[in-house]
PDB file of C-alpha atoms in Angstrom:
ATOM      1  CA  MET A 160       7.370  -4.831  15.526  1.00 89.00           C
ATOM      2  CA  GLN A 161       8.124  -0.980  17.694  1.00 91.00           C
ATOM      3  CA  LYS A 162       9.948   0.341  14.628  1.00 96.00           C
ATOM      4  CA  MET A 163       7.727  -0.409  12.261  1.00 97.00           C
ATOM      5  CA  LEU A 164       4.640   1.022  14.235  1.00 97.00           C
ATOM      6  CA  SER A 165       6.641   4.048  14.367  1.00 97.00           C
ATOM      7  CA  TYR A 166       7.066   4.079  10.628  1.00 97.00           C
ATOM      8  CA  VAL A 167       3.002   3.770  10.371  1.00 98.00           C
ATOM      9  CA  ARG A 168       2.232   5.974  13.612  1.00 97.00           C
ATOM     10  CA  ARG A 169       4.648   8.781  12.328  1.00 97.00           C
ATOM     11  CA  ALA A 170       2.498   8.642   8.676  1.00 97.00           C
ATOM     12  CA  VAL A 171      -0.728   8.173  10.667  1.00 98.00           C
ATOM     13  CA  ASP A 172      -0.352  11.349  12.735  1.00 97.00           C
ATOM     14  CA  HIS A 173       1.759  13.494   9.660  1.00 97.00           C
ATOM     15  CA  TYR A 174      -1.435  13.046   7.142  1.00 97.00           C
ATOM     16  CA  HIS A 175      -4.275  12.774   9.731  1.00 97.00           C
ATOM     17  CA  MET A 176      -5.470   9.474   8.253  1.00 98.00           C
ATOM     18  CA  ILE A 177      -6.911   7.984  11.763  1.00 98.00           C
ATOM     19  CA  GLU A 178     -10.047   9.711  13.313  1.00 97.00           C
ATOM     20  CA  ASP A 179     -12.402   8.273  16.451  1.00 97.00           C
ATOM     21  CA  GLY A 180     -14.885   5.712  15.209  1.00 97.00           C
ATOM     22  CA  ASP A 181     -13.075   4.616  12.037  1.00 98.00           C
ATOM     23  CA  LYS A 182     -14.031   1.055  10.580  1.00 98.00           C
ATOM     24  CA  ILE A 183     -11.009   0.497   8.092  1.00 98.00           C
ATOM     25  CA  ALA A 184     -10.629  -2.278   5.388  1.00 98.00           C
ATOM     26  CA  VAL A 185      -7.077  -3.677   4.576  1.00 98.00           C
ATOM     27  CA  GLY A 186      -7.067  -4.345   1.120  1.00 95.00           C
ATOM     28  CA  VAL A 187      -5.502  -7.693   1.584  1.00 96.00           C
ATOM     29  CA  SER A 188      -3.585  -9.535  -1.994  1.00 92.00           C
ATOM     30  CA  GLY A 189      -1.382 -11.654   0.164  1.00 92.00           C
ATOM     31  CA  GLY A 190       1.810 -10.175  -0.311  1.00 94.00           C
ATOM     32  CA  LYS A 191       4.542  -9.068   2.516  1.00 96.00           C
ATOM     33  CA  ASP A 192       3.300  -5.167   1.870  1.00 97.00           C
ATOM     34  CA  SER A 193      -0.478  -5.563   2.468  1.00 97.00           C
ATOM     35  CA  LEU A 194       0.323  -7.992   4.998  1.00 98.00           C
ATOM     36  CA  ALA A 195       2.605  -6.309   6.944  1.00 98.00           C
ATOM     37  CA  LEU A 196       0.571  -3.202   6.528  1.00 98.00           C
ATOM     38  CA  LEU A 197      -2.652  -5.259   8.190  1.00 98.00           C
ATOM     39  CA  VAL A 198      -0.079  -6.702  11.539  1.00 98.00           C
ATOM     40  CA  ALA A 199       0.671  -2.974  12.149  1.00 98.00           C
ATOM     41  CA  LEU A 200      -3.003  -1.741  12.360  1.00 98.00           C
ATOM     42  CA  ALA A 201      -3.467  -4.572  14.044  1.00 98.00           C
ATOM     43  CA  GLU A 202      -1.523  -3.699  16.396  1.00 97.00           C
ATOM     44  CA  LEU A 203      -1.888   0.079  16.470  1.00 97.00           C
ATOM     45  CA  ARG A 204      -5.787  -0.497  17.463  1.00 96.00           C
ATOM     46  CA  ARG A 205      -4.181  -1.014  20.589  1.00 94.00           C
ATOM     47  CA  PHE A 206      -3.143   1.484  21.944  1.00 94.00           C
ATOM     48  CA  TYR A 207      -3.614   4.489  19.651  1.00 96.00           C
ATOM     49  CA  PRO A 208      -4.902   7.271  20.802  1.00 96.00           C
ATOM     50  CA  LYS A 209      -8.197   7.299  18.585  1.00 96.00           C
ATOM     51  CA  LYS A 210      -9.963   4.200  18.376  1.00 97.00           C
ATOM     52  CA  PHE A 211     -11.039   2.149  15.588  1.00 98.00           C
ATOM     53  CA  GLU A 212     -11.403  -1.460  13.929  1.00 98.00           C
ATOM     54  CA  VAL A 213      -9.706  -2.944  11.248  1.00 98.00           C
ATOM     55  CA  VAL A 214     -11.076  -5.489   8.563  1.00 98.00           C
ATOM     56  CA  ALA A 215      -9.297  -7.201   6.167  1.00 98.00           C
ATOM     57  CA  ILE A 216     -10.644  -7.732   2.423  1.00 97.00           C
ATOM     58  CA  THR A 217      -9.098  -9.799  -0.293  1.00 95.00           C
ATOM     59  CA  LEU A 218      -9.585 -10.082  -4.152  1.00 91.00           C
ATOM     60  CA  GLU A 219      -9.749 -13.454  -5.430  1.00 88.00           C
ATOM     61  CA  MET A 220      -8.144 -12.908  -8.704  1.00 81.00           C
ATOM     62  CA  GLY A 221      -9.858 -16.317 -10.368  1.00 74.00           C
ATOM     63  CA  TYR A 222      -6.477 -18.112  -9.721  1.00 77.00           C
ATOM     64  CA  GLU A 223      -6.822 -21.820  -8.368  1.00 77.00           C
ATOM     65  CA  GLU A 224      -3.342 -22.112  -7.323  1.00 80.00           C
ATOM     66  CA  MET A 225      -3.790 -19.229  -4.646  1.00 86.00           C
ATOM     67  CA  ASP A 226      -4.597 -20.035  -0.983  1.00 91.00           C
ATOM     68  CA  PHE A 227      -5.460 -17.674   1.172  1.00 93.00           C
ATOM     69  CA  ALA A 228      -6.204 -20.345   4.260  1.00 95.00           C
ATOM     70  CA  PRO A 229      -3.084 -19.045   5.919  1.00 96.00           C
ATOM     71  CA  VAL A 230      -4.170 -15.302   5.499  1.00 96.00           C
ATOM     72  CA  GLN A 231      -7.395 -16.628   7.322  1.00 97.00           C
ATOM     73  CA  ALA A 232      -5.456 -18.391  10.434  1.00 97.00           C
ATOM     74  CA  LEU A 233      -3.461 -14.984  10.293  1.00 97.00           C
ATOM     75  CA  CYS A 234      -6.606 -12.711  10.943  1.00 98.00           C
ATOM     76  CA  ASP A 235      -7.548 -15.059  13.153  1.00 97.00           C
ATOM     77  CA  ARG A 236      -4.753 -14.799  15.620  1.00 97.00           C
ATOM     78  CA  LEU A 237      -5.081 -11.149  15.187  1.00 97.00           C
ATOM     79  CA  GLY A 238      -8.241 -10.795  15.444  1.00 97.00           C
ATOM     80  CA  VAL A 239      -9.586  -9.275  12.631  1.00 98.00           C
ATOM     81  CA  PRO A 240     -12.305 -10.241  10.250  1.00 97.00           C
ATOM     82  CA  TYR A 241     -11.363 -11.483   6.954  1.00 97.00           C
ATOM     83  CA  ILE A 242     -13.953 -10.943   3.966  1.00 97.00           C
ATOM     84  CA  ARG A 243     -12.887 -13.110   1.188  1.00 95.00           C
ATOM     85  CA  VAL A 244     -14.614 -11.725  -2.273  1.00 92.00           C
ATOM     86  CA  PRO A 245     -14.890 -13.961  -5.130  1.00 89.00           C
ATOM     87  CA  THR A 246     -13.907 -12.405  -8.510  1.00 85.00           C
ATOM     88  CA  GLN A 247     -13.521 -12.930 -12.169  1.00 80.00           C
ATOM     89  CA  ILE A 248     -10.660 -10.594 -13.019  1.00 81.00           C
ATOM     90  CA  LYS A 249      -8.143 -13.383 -14.178  1.00 74.00           C
ATOM     91  CA  GLN A 250     -11.058 -14.929 -16.163  1.00 81.00           C
ATOM     92  CA  ILE A 251     -12.158 -11.316 -18.310  1.00 84.00           C
ATOM     93  CA  ILE A 252      -8.338  -9.886 -18.477  1.00 81.00           C
ATOM     94  CA  PHE A 253      -6.228 -13.361 -19.351  1.00 78.00           C
ATOM     95  CA  ASP A 254      -9.024 -15.175 -20.876  1.00 75.00           C
ATOM     96  CA  ILE A 255     -11.764 -13.196 -22.744  1.00 80.00           C
ATOM     97  CA  ARG A 256     -10.547  -9.952 -23.559  1.00 74.00           C
ATOM     98  CA  HIS A 257      -6.923 -11.094 -24.111  1.00 69.00           C
ATOM     99  CA  GLU A 258      -5.260  -7.860 -22.595  1.00 69.00           C
ATOM    100  CA  GLU A 259      -1.636  -7.055 -24.073  1.00 69.00           C
ATOM    101  CA  ASN A 260      -1.315  -4.968 -20.922  1.00 72.00           C
ATOM    102  CA  PRO A 261      -3.271  -6.033 -18.624  1.00 73.00           C
ATOM    103  CA  CYS A 262      -1.989  -3.997 -15.564  1.00 76.00           C
ATOM    104  CA  SER A 263      -4.297  -1.005 -15.950  1.00 76.00           C
ATOM    105  CA  LEU A 264      -7.551  -2.604 -17.195  1.00 80.00           C
ATOM    106  CA  CYS A 265      -6.348  -4.922 -13.507  1.00 82.00           C
ATOM    107  CA  ALA A 266      -5.814  -2.195 -11.316  1.00 83.00           C
ATOM    108  CA  LYS A 267      -9.144  -0.063 -12.140  1.00 86.00           C
ATOM    109  CA  MET A 268     -11.068  -3.583 -11.965  1.00 86.00           C
ATOM    110  CA  ARG A 269      -9.685  -4.604  -8.664  1.00 88.00           C
ATOM    111  CA  ARG A 270     -10.076  -1.076  -7.014  1.00 90.00           C
ATOM    112  CA  GLY A 271     -13.656  -1.087  -8.105  1.00 91.00           C
ATOM    113  CA  ALA A 272     -14.103  -4.438  -6.455  1.00 91.00           C
ATOM    114  CA  LEU A 273     -12.067  -3.985  -3.396  1.00 94.00           C
ATOM    115  CA  HIS A 274     -14.453  -0.267  -2.621  1.00 95.00           C
ATOM    116  CA  GLU A 275     -17.619  -1.634  -2.762  1.00 94.00           C
ATOM    117  CA  ALA A 276     -16.830  -4.780  -1.249  1.00 95.00           C
ATOM    118  CA  ALA A 277     -15.378  -2.286   1.845  1.00 97.00           C
ATOM    119  CA  LEU A 278     -18.441  -0.443   1.663  1.00 96.00           C
ATOM    120  CA  ALA A 279     -20.691  -3.485   2.151  1.00 96.00           C
ATOM    121  CA  ALA A 280     -18.375  -4.325   5.072  1.00 96.00           C
ATOM    122  CA  GLY A 281     -19.428  -0.853   6.444  1.00 97.00           C
ATOM    123  CA  CYS A 282     -15.911   0.495   6.149  1.00 97.00           C
ATOM    124  CA  LYS A 283     -15.046   3.802   5.238  1.00 96.00           C
ATOM    125  CA  LYS A 284     -11.775   4.253   4.950  1.00 98.00           C
ATOM    126  CA  VAL A 285      -9.265   1.850   2.760  1.00 98.00           C
ATOM    127  CA  ALA A 286      -5.662   1.183   3.796  1.00 98.00           C
ATOM    128  CA  LEU A 287      -3.596   0.302   1.041  1.00 97.00           C
ATOM    129  CA  GLY A 288      -0.292  -1.284   1.165  1.00 96.00           C
ATOM    130  CA  HIS A 289       1.867   1.270  -0.765  1.00 97.00           C
ATOM    131  CA  HIS A 290       5.726   1.632   0.787  1.00 97.00           C
ATOM    132  CA  PHE A 291       8.286   4.280   0.414  1.00 98.00           C
ATOM    133  CA  ASP A 292       9.900   3.314  -2.583  1.00 97.00           C
ATOM    134  CA  ASP A 293       5.848   2.830  -4.446  1.00 96.00           C
ATOM    135  CA  VAL A 294       5.606   6.277  -3.619  1.00 97.00           C
ATOM    136  CA  VAL A 295       9.019   8.063  -5.589  1.00 97.00           C
ATOM    137  CA  GLU A 296       8.799   5.178  -8.161  1.00 96.00           C
ATOM    138  CA  THR A 297       4.944   6.420  -9.274  1.00 95.00           C
ATOM    139  CA  TYR A 298       6.060   9.816  -8.832  1.00 96.00           C
ATOM    140  CA  LEU A 299       9.157   9.050 -11.505  1.00 96.00           C
ATOM    141  CA  LEU A 300       6.412   6.628 -13.565  1.00 94.00           C
ATOM    142  CA  SER A 301       4.492  10.202 -14.031  1.00 94.00           C
ATOM    143  CA  LEU A 302       7.472  11.860 -14.951  1.00 95.00           C
ATOM    144  CA  PHE A 303       8.756   9.746 -17.762  1.00 94.00           C
ATOM    145  CA  TYR A 304       6.176   7.876 -19.096  1.00 92.00           C
ATOM    146  CA  GLU A 305       3.312  10.695 -18.868  1.00 92.00           C
ATOM    147  CA  GLY A 306       5.569  13.778 -18.431  1.00 94.00           C
ATOM    148  CA  ARG A 307       3.861  15.234 -15.463  1.00 93.00           C
ATOM    149  CA  ILE A 308       4.540  15.774 -11.961  1.00 93.00           C
ATOM    150  CA  SER A 309       2.290  13.345 -10.031  1.00 93.00           C
ATOM    151  CA  CYS A 310       1.928  11.096  -7.280  1.00 95.00           C
ATOM    152  CA  PHE A 311      -1.054   9.520  -5.169  1.00 95.00           C
ATOM    153  CA  GLN A 312      -1.680  11.443  -2.454  1.00 96.00           C
ATOM    154  CA  PRO A 313      -1.353   9.796   1.172  1.00 97.00           C
ATOM    155  CA  VAL A 314      -5.450  10.253   1.935  1.00 97.00           C
ATOM    156  CA  THR A 315      -7.500  10.248  -1.188  1.00 96.00           C
ATOM    157  CA  PHE A 316     -11.022  10.702  -0.798  1.00 96.00           C
ATOM    158  CA  LEU A 317     -13.573   9.405  -3.607  1.00 95.00           C
ATOM    159  CA  ASP A 318     -16.784  11.357  -3.808  1.00 92.00           C
ATOM    160  CA  ARG A 319     -18.354   9.857  -5.941  1.00 89.00           C
ATOM    161  CA  MET A 320     -17.644   6.273  -3.621  1.00 90.00           C
ATOM    162  CA  GLY A 321     -17.635   7.572  -0.275  1.00 93.00           C
ATOM    163  CA  VAL A 322     -14.845   5.692   0.839  1.00 96.00           C
ATOM    164  CA  THR A 323     -11.488   7.446   1.468  1.00 98.00           C
ATOM    165  CA  LEU A 324      -8.094   5.402   0.951  1.00 98.00           C
ATOM    166  CA  ILE A 325      -5.134   6.022   3.239  1.00 98.00           C
ATOM    167  CA  ARG A 326      -1.385   4.468   2.968  1.00 98.00           C
ATOM    168  CA  PRO A 327      -0.182   4.219   6.109  1.00 98.00           C
ATOM    169  CA  LEU A 328       3.316   3.157   5.050  1.00 98.00           C
ATOM    170  CA  LEU A 329       4.198   5.419   3.204  1.00 97.00           C
ATOM    171  CA  TYR A 330       7.268   6.383   5.590  1.00 98.00           C
ATOM    172  CA  THR A 331       8.039   2.419   5.357  1.00 98.00           C
ATOM    173  CA  PRO A 332      11.403   1.699   2.774  1.00 97.00           C
ATOM    174  CA  GLU A 333      10.221  -1.663   1.212  1.00 97.00           C
ATOM    175  CA  TYR A 334      13.850  -3.380   2.820  1.00 96.00           C
ATOM    176  CA  TYR A 335      12.346  -2.855   6.073  1.00 97.00           C
ATOM    177  CA  VAL A 336       8.651  -4.665   5.157  1.00 98.00           C
ATOM    178  CA  ARG A 337      10.661  -7.424   3.372  1.00 97.00           C
ATOM    179  CA  SER A 338      12.337  -7.986   6.499  1.00 97.00           C
ATOM    180  CA  PHE A 339       9.322  -7.062   8.736  1.00 97.00           C
ATOM    181  CA  ALA A 340       7.253  -9.625   6.539  1.00 97.00           C
ATOM    182  CA  ALA A 341      10.053 -12.948   7.018  1.00 97.00           C
ATOM    183  CA  ARG A 342      10.650 -12.172  10.771  1.00 96.00           C
ATOM    184  CA  HIS A 343       7.512 -12.430  11.672  1.00 96.00           C
ATOM    185  CA  GLU A 344       6.839 -15.242   9.175  1.00 96.00           C
ATOM    186  CA  LEU A 345       4.351 -13.248   7.499  1.00 97.00           C
ATOM    187  CA  PRO A 346       1.791 -16.134   4.709  1.00 96.00           C
ATOM    188  CA  ILE A 347       3.119 -14.561   1.795  1.00 95.00           C
ATOM    189  CA  VAL A 348       0.430 -15.807  -1.145  1.00 93.00           C
ATOM    190  CA  HIS A 349       2.722 -15.897  -4.584  1.00 87.00           C
ATOM    191  CA  ASN A 350       0.576 -14.057  -6.903  1.00 79.00           C
ATOM    192  CA  PRO A 351       0.827 -16.337 -10.088  1.00 78.00           C
ATOM    193  CA  CYS A 352      -0.042 -13.191 -12.855  1.00 74.00           C
ATOM    194  CA  PRO A 353       2.249 -13.746 -15.835  1.00 71.00           C
ATOM    195  CA  ALA A 354       2.334 -10.577 -15.900  1.00 67.00           C
ATOM    196  CA  ASP A 355       3.919 -10.158 -12.950  1.00 65.00           C
ATOM    197  CA  GLY A 356       7.694  -8.100 -12.424  1.00 58.00           C
ATOM    198  CA  ASN A 357       7.143  -7.667 -16.240  1.00 57.00           C
ATOM    199  CA  THR A 358       6.239  -4.005 -15.674  1.00 77.00           C
ATOM    200  CA  LYS A 359       7.758   0.023 -16.466  1.00 86.00           C
ATOM    201  CA  ARG A 360       7.336   0.512 -12.164  1.00 87.00           C
ATOM    202  CA  GLN A 361      10.078  -2.566 -11.989  1.00 88.00           C
ATOM    203  CA  GLU A 362      11.550  -0.797 -15.163  1.00 92.00           C
ATOM    204  CA  VAL A 363      11.532   2.434 -12.795  1.00 94.00           C
ATOM    205  CA  LYS A 364      12.547  -0.164  -9.547  1.00 94.00           C
ATOM    206  CA  ASP A 365      15.865  -1.273 -11.650  1.00 94.00           C
ATOM    207  CA  LEU A 366      16.811   2.156 -12.711  1.00 95.00           C
ATOM    208  CA  LEU A 367      16.644   3.889  -8.885  1.00 96.00           C
ATOM    209  CA  LYS A 368      18.776   0.739  -8.045  1.00 95.00           C
ATOM    210  CA  LYS A 369      21.750   1.707 -10.622  1.00 96.00           C
ATOM    211  CA  LEU A 370      21.272   5.589  -9.720  1.00 96.00           C
ATOM    212  CA  GLU A 371      21.298   4.691  -6.336  1.00 95.00           C
ATOM    213  CA  GLN A 372      25.112   2.841  -6.382  1.00 95.00           C
ATOM    214  CA  ASP A 373      26.727   6.513  -7.427  1.00 95.00           C
ATOM    215  CA  MET A 374      23.680   8.386  -5.321  1.00 96.00           C
ATOM    216  CA  PRO A 375      23.324   7.628  -2.167  1.00 96.00           C
ATOM    217  CA  GLY A 376      20.245   8.684  -0.989  1.00 96.00           C
ATOM    218  CA  LEU A 377      18.677   9.474  -4.060  1.00 97.00           C
ATOM    219  CA  ARG A 378      15.358   8.460  -3.066  1.00 96.00           C
ATOM    220  CA  GLU A 379      15.745  10.191   0.015  1.00 96.00           C
ATOM    221  CA  ARG A 380      16.153  13.078  -1.358  1.00 97.00           C
ATOM    222  CA  ILE A 381      13.127  12.572  -4.562  1.00 96.00           C
ATOM    223  CA  PHE A 382      10.401  12.049  -1.385  1.00 97.00           C
ATOM    224  CA  GLY A 383      11.301  15.015   0.363  1.00 96.00           C
ATOM    225  CA  ALA A 384      11.199  17.348  -2.353  1.00 95.00           C
ATOM    226  CA  MET A 385       7.112  15.692  -3.140  1.00 95.00           C
ATOM    227  CA  GLN A 386       7.323  17.112   0.674  1.00 95.00           C
ATOM    228  CA  ARG A 387       9.032  20.528   0.405  1.00 93.00           C
ATOM    229  CA  TYR A 388       7.113  21.656  -3.554  1.00 89.00           C
ATOM    230  CA  PRO A 389       4.859  19.771  -1.858  1.00 84.00           C
ATOM    231  CA  LEU A 390       2.961  18.101  -4.164  1.00 91.00           C
ATOM    232  CA  LYS A 391      -1.456  18.020  -3.719  1.00 91.00           C
ATOM    233  CA  GLY A 392      -2.013  16.224  -0.475  1.00 93.00           C
ATOM    234  CA  TRP A 393       2.357  15.920   0.376  1.00 96.00           C
ATOM    235  CA  ALA A 394       2.313  18.721   3.180  1.00 94.00           C
ATOM    236  CA  PRO A 395       2.676  16.829   6.409  1.00 95.00           C
ATOM    237  CA  ASP A 396       1.589  18.079   9.330  1.00 93.00           C
ATOM    238  CA  ARG A 397       4.430  17.709  11.756  1.00 87.00           C
ATOM    239  CA  THR A 398       3.381  19.479  15.055  1.00 82.00           C
ATOM    240  CA  ARG A 399       2.339  15.503  15.990  1.00 70.00           C
ATOM    241  CA  THR A 400       5.784  13.830  14.824  1.00 65.00           C
ATOM    242  CA  PRO A 401       5.917  10.614  17.081  1.00 58.00           C
ATOM    243  CA  LYS A 402       9.735  10.120  17.585  1.00 58.00           C
ATOM    244  CA  LYS A 403      11.138   8.572  14.152  1.00 57.00           C
ATOM    245  CA  PRO A 404      12.361   5.161  13.990  1.00 54.00           C
ATOM    246  CA  GLN A 405      16.312   4.410  14.095  1.00 52.00           C
TER     247      GLN A 405
END
């Protein structure tokens, strides 16, 4: 837990993600990333100098086989309110529209529903589970497929909604998130989406794995270049740097 909290606090401090009195909604899909983030923020609130609250929100996509009862039990143990929002996203995308490339529309619908649910719960901030590897992959996706040097930002204010998005896992490598979830026996809910794992992101993930066989540390150098360039919103405030995890 200490190493995870060190990763998370470094990100929170570098990008001023949390302020006194914040009520933060954690988007909990049931995957390892969002569950690890939920546990980390629930623990961080115990000692972080700026006091904040945490609320977990799950969008129920319409897959009957997804059982979130174990996630409810986890939230009860953590002392975190848990909100489940029924949606018809699966039915709209696959049963009504029969989307051949469903990921973009699905992401758009999920974002809108999550932001509305957060505001309804009194949360002006939403924490998302994007980790270190997601950052690098998103940067390369924009470069390869859109011809842009771009990536989501660590902190993003959505003025139309009045919601601020934060990504406290951005320094946490995916391998560590996976290890953390296994050690803490987090109740991962399998995603039955037929498009899961069959995406351009997976292609980039596989490419990075191959390239790192000949160029170890490639992900770290790409991430560092994003901060040194810097991309908009990516210049860290290193005056608030806690000790880096070993």
